[in-house]
mmCIF file with all atom_site columns, C-alpha atoms in Angstrom:
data_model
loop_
_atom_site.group_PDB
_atom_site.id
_atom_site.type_symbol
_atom_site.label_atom_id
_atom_site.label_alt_id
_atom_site.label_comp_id
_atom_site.label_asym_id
_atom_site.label_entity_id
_atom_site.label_seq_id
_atom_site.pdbx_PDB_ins_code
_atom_site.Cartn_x
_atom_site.Cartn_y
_atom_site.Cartn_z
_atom_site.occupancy
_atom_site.B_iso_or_equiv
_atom_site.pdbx_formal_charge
_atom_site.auth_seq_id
_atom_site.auth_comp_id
_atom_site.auth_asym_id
_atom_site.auth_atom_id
_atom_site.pdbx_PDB_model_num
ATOM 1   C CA . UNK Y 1 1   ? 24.177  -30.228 10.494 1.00 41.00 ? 1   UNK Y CA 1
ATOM 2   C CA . UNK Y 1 2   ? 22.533  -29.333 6.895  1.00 42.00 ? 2   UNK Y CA 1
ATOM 3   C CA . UNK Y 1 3   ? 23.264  -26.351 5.458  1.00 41.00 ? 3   UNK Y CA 1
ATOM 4   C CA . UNK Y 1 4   ? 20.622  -23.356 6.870  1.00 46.00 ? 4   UNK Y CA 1
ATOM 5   C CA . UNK Y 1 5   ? 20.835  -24.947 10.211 1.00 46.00 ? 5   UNK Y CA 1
ATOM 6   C CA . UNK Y 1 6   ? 18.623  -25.736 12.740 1.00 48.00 ? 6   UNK Y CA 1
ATOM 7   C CA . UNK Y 1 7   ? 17.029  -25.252 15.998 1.00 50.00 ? 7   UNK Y CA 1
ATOM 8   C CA . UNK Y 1 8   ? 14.523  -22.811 17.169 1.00 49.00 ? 8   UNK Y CA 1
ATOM 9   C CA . UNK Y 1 9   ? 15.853  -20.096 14.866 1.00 51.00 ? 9   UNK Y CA 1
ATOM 10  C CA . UNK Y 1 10  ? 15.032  -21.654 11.615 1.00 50.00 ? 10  UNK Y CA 1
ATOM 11  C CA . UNK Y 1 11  ? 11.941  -23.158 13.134 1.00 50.00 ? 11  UNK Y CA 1
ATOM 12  C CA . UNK Y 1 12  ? 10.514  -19.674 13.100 1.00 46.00 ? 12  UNK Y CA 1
ATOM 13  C CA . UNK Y 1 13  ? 11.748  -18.111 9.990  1.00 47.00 ? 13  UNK Y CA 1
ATOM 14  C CA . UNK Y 1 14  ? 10.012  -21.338 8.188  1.00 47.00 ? 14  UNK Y CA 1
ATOM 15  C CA . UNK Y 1 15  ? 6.860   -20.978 10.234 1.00 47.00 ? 15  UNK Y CA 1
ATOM 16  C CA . UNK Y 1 16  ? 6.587   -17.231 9.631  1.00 49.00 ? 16  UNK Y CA 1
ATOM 17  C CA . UNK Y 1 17  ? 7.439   -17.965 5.767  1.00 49.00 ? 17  UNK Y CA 1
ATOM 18  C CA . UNK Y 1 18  ? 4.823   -20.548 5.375  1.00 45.00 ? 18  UNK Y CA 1
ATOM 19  C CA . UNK Y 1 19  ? 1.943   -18.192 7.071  1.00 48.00 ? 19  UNK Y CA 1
ATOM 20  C CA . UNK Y 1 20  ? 3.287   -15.492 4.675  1.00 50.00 ? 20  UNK Y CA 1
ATOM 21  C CA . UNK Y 1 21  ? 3.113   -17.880 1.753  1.00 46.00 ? 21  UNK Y CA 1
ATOM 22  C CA . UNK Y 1 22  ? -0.791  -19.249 2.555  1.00 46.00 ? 22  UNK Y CA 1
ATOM 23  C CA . UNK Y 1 23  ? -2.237  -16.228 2.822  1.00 58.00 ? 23  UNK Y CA 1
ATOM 24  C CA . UNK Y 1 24  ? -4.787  -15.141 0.478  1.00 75.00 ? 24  UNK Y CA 1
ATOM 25  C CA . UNK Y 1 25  ? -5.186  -11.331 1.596  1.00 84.00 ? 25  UNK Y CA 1
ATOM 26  C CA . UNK Y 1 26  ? -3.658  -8.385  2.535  1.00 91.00 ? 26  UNK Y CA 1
ATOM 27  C CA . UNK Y 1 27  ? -1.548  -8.274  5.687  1.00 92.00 ? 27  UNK Y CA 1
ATOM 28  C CA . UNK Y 1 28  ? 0.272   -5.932  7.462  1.00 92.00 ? 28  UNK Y CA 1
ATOM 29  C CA . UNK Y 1 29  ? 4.168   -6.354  7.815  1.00 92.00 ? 29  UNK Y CA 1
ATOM 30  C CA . UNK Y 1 30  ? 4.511   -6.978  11.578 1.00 83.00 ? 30  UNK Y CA 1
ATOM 31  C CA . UNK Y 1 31  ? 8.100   -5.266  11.692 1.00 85.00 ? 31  UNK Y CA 1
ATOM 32  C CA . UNK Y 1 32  ? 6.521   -2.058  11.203 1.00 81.00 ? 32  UNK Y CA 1
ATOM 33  C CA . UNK Y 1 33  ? 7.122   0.671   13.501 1.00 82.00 ? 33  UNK Y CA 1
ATOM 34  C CA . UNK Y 1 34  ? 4.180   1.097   16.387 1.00 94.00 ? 34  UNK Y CA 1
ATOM 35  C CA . UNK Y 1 35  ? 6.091   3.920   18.283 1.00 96.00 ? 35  UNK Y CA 1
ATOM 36  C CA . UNK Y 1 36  ? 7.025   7.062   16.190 1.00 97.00 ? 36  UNK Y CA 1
ATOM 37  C CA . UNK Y 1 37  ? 8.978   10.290  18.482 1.00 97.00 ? 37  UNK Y CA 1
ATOM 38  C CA . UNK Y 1 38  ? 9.028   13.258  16.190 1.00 97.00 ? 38  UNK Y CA 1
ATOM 39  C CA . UNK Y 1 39  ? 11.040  16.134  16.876 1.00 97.00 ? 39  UNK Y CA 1
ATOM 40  C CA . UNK Y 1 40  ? 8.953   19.176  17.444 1.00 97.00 ? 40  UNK Y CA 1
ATOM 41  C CA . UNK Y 1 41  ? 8.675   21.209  13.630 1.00 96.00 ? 41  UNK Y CA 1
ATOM 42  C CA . UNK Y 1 42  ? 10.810  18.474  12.127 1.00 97.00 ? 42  UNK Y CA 1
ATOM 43  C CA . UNK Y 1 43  ? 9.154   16.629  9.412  1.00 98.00 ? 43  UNK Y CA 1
ATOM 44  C CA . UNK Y 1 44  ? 8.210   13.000  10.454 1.00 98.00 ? 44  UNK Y CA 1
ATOM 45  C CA . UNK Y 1 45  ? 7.032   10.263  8.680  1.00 98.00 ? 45  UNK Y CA 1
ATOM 46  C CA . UNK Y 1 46  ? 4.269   7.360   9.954  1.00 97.00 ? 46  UNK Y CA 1
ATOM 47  C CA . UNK Y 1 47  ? 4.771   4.142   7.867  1.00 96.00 ? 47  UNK Y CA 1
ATOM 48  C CA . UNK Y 1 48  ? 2.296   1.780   7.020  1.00 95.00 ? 48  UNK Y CA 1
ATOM 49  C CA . UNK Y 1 49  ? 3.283   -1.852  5.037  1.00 94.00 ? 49  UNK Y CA 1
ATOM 50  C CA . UNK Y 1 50  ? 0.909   -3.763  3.846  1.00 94.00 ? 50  UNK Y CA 1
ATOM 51  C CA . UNK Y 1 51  ? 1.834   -7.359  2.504  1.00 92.00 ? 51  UNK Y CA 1
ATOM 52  C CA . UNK Y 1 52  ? 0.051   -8.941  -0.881 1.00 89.00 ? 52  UNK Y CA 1
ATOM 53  C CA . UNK Y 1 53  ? -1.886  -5.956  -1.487 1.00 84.00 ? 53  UNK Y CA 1
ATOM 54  C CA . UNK Y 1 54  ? -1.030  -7.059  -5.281 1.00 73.00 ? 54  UNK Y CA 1
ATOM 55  C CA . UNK Y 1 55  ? -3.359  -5.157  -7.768 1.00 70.00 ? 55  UNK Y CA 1
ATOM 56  C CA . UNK Y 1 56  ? -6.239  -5.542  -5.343 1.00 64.00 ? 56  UNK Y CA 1
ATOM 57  C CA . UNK Y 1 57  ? -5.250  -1.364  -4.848 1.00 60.00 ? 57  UNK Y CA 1
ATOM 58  C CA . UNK Y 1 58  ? -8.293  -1.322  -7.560 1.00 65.00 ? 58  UNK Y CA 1
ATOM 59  C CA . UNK Y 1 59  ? -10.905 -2.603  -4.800 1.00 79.00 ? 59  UNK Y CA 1
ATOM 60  C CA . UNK Y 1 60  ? -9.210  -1.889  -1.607 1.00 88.00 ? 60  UNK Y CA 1
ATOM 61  C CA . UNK Y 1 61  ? -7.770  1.553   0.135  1.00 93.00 ? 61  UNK Y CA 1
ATOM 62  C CA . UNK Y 1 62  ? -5.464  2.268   2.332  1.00 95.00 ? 62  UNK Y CA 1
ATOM 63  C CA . UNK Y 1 63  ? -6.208  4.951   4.447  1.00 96.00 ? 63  UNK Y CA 1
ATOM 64  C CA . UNK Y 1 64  ? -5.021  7.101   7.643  1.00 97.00 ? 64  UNK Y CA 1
ATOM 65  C CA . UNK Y 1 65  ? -7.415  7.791   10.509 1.00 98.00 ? 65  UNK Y CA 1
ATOM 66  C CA . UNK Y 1 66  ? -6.316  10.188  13.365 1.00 97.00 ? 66  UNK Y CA 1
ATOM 67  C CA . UNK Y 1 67  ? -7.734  8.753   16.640 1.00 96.00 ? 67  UNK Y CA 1
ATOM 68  C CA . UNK Y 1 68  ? -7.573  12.341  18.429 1.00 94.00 ? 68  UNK Y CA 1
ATOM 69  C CA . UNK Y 1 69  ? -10.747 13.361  16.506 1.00 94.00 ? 69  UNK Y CA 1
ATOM 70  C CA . UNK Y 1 70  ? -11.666 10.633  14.079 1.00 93.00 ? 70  UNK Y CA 1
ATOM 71  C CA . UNK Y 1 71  ? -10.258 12.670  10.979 1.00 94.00 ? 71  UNK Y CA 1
ATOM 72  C CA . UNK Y 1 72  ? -9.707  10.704  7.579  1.00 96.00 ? 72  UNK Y CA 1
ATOM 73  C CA . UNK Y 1 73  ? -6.682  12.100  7.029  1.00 97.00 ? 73  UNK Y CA 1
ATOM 74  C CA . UNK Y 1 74  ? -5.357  10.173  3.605  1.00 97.00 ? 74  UNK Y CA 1
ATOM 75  C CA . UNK Y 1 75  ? -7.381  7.292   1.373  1.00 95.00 ? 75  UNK Y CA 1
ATOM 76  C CA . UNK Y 1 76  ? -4.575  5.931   -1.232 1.00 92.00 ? 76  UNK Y CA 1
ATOM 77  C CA . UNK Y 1 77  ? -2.501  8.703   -2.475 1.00 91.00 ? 77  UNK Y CA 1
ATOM 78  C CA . UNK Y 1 78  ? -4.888  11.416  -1.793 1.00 94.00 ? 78  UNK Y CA 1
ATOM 79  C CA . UNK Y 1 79  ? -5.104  13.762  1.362  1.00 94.00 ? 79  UNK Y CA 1
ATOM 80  C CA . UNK Y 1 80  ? -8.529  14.312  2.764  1.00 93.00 ? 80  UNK Y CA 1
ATOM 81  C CA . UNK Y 1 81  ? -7.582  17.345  5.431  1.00 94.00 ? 81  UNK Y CA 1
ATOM 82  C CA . UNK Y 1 82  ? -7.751  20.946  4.644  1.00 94.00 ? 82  UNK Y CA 1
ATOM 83  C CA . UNK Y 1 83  ? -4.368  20.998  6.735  1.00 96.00 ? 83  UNK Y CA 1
ATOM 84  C CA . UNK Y 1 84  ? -2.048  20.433  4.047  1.00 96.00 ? 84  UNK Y CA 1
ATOM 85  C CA . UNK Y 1 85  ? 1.026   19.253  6.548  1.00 98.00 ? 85  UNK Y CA 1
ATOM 86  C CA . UNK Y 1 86  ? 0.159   15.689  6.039  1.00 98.00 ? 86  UNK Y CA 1
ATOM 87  C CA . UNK Y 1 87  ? 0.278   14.413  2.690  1.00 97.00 ? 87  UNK Y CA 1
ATOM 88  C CA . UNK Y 1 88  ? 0.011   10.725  2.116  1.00 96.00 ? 88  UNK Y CA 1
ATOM 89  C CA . UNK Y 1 89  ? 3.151   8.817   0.278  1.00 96.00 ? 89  UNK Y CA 1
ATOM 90  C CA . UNK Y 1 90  ? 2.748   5.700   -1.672 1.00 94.00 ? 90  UNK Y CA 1
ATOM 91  C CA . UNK Y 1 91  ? 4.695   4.317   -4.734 1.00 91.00 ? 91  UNK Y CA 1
ATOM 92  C CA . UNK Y 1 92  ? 3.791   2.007   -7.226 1.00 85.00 ? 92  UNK Y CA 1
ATOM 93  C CA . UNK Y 1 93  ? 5.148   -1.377  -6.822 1.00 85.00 ? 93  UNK Y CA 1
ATOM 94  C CA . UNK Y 1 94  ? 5.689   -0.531  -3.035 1.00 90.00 ? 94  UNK Y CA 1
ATOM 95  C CA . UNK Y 1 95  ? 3.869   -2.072  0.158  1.00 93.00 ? 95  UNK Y CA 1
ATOM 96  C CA . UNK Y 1 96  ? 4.804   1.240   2.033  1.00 94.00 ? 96  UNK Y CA 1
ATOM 97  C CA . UNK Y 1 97  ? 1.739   3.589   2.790  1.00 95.00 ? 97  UNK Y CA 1
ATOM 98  C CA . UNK Y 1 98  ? 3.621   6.625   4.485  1.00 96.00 ? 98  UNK Y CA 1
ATOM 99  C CA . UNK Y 1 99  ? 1.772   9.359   6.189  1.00 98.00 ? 99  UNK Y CA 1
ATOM 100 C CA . UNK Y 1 100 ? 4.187   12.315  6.314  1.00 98.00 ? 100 UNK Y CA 1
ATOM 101 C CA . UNK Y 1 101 ? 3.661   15.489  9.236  1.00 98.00 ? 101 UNK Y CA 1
ATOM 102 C CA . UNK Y 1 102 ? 5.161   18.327  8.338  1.00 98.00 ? 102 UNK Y CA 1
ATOM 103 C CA . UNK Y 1 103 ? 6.027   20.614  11.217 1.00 97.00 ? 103 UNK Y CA 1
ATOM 104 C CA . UNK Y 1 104 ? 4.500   17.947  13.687 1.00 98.00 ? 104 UNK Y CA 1
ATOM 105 C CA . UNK Y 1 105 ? 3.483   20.211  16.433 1.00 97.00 ? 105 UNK Y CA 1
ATOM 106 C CA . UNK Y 1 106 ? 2.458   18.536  20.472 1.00 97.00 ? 106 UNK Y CA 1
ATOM 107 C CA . UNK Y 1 107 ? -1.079  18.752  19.692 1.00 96.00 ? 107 UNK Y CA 1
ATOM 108 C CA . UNK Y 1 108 ? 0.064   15.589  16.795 1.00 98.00 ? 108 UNK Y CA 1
ATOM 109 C CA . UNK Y 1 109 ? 1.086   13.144  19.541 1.00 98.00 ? 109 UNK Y CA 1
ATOM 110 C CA . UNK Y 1 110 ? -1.324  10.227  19.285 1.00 98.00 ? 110 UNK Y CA 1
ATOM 111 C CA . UNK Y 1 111 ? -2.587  7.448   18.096 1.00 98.00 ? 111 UNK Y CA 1
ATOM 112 C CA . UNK Y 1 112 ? -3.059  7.082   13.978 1.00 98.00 ? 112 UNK Y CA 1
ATOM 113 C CA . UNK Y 1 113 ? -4.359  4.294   12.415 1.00 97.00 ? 113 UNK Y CA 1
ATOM 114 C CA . UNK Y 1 114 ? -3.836  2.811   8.819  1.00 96.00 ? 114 UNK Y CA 1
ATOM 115 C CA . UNK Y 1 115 ? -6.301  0.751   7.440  1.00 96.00 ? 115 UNK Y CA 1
ATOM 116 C CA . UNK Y 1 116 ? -7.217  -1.544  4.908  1.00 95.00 ? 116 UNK Y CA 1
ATOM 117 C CA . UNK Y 1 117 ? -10.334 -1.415  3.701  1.00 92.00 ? 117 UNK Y CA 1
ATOM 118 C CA . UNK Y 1 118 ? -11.654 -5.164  3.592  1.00 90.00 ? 118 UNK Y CA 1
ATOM 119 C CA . UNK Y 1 119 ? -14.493 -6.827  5.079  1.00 89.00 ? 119 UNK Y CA 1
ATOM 120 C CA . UNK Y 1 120 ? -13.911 -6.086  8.383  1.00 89.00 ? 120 UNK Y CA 1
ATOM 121 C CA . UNK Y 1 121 ? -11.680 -3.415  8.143  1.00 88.00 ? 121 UNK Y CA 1
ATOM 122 C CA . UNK Y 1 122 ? -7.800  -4.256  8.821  1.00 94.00 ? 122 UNK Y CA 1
ATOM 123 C CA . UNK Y 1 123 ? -6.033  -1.446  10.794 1.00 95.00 ? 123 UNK Y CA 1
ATOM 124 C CA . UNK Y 1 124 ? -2.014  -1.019  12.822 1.00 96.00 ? 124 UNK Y CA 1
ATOM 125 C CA . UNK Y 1 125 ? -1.839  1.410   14.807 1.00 97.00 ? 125 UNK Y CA 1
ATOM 126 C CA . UNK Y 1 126 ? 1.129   3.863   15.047 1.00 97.00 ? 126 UNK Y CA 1
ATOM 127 C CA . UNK Y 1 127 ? 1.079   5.716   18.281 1.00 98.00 ? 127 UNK Y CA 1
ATOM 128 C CA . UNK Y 1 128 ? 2.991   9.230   17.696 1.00 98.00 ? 128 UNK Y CA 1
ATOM 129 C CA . UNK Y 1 129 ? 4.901   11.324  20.374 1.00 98.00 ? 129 UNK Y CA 1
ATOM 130 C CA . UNK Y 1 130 ? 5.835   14.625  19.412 1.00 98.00 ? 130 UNK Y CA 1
ATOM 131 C CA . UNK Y 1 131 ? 8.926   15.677  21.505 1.00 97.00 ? 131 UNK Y CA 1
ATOM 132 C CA . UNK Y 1 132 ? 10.646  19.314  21.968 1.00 94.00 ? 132 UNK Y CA 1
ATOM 133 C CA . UNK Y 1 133 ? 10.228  22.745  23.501 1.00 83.00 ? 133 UNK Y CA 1
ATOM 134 C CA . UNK Y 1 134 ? 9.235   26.387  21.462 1.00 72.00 ? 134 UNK Y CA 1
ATOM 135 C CA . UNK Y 1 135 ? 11.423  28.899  21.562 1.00 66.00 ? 135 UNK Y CA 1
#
C-alpha cells in the first residue's frame, strides 16, 4: 500500500483539498461551529471562518446579522449596536470573524448570521442557546 494510504478516507481528504484548492472566492470553513450553548452572564463567543478571504477584506465585509430583529450587529472590526456587549473580533492574517456576547442573557438565544458581502451575499448561520437560571 503507498505511503498516505488509501480507501475511502483519503478519497475524501483529496476531494475536499482539490475543491479548496479551485476555488476562486471566499468560502466558509465548513468545520465551524453551527450550535453555540452559552452559559447565562458568561461571556461567549460566535465564530465565523471564512476561507481565501486574502486581501479582498478591501472590497468585501464580514458582518454579523441577528435574526431575532434583523440588527447589523458588527461589519469588519467595527460594532454597529448601541449595546456595547457584543464587540466584533478579527485579527489580521486570521480567517476567524468572532462575534463575542458579553453577559449573554435568554433573550440572546437565536439564530446569528455572518456574512460575506459578495454578489449574492454568502452567510453560516450560528444558532445560539443561552442556558442557566437568575438568582
Amino acid at each position: 500500500m503507498p505511503y498516505g494510504g488509501s480507501g475511502k478516507n483519503s478519497d475524501t481528504y483529496n476531494q475536499n483539498a482539490l475543491e479548496e484548492a479551485t476555488r476562486s472566492g471566499p468560502y466558509f470553513d465548513k468545520s465551524a461551529s453551527k450550535n453555540v450553548t452559552a452559559l447565562l452572564g458568561k461571556t461567549t463567543y460566535l465564530n465565523c471562518r471564512v476561507k481565501n478571504l486574502g486581501n479582498k477584506t478591501m472590497t468585501l465585509q464580514v458582518s454579523w446579522v441577528r435574526h431575532r430583529d434583523v440588527h447589523l450587529l458588527t461589519i469588519g472590526r467595527y460594532t454597529y449596536t448601541n449595546d456595547q456587549r457584543f464587540r466584533a473580533i478579527h485579527n489580521a492574517h486570521s480567517d476567524d470573524w468572532t462575534l463575542q456576547i458579553k453577559y449573554p442573557q435568554h433573550r440572546d438565544s437565536g439564530i446569528y448570521e455572518c456574512q460575506v458581502s459578495t454578489t449574492p451575499h454568502m452567510s453560516h448561520l450560528v444558532h445560539l442557546n443561552v442556558i442557566g437560571k437568575l438568582f
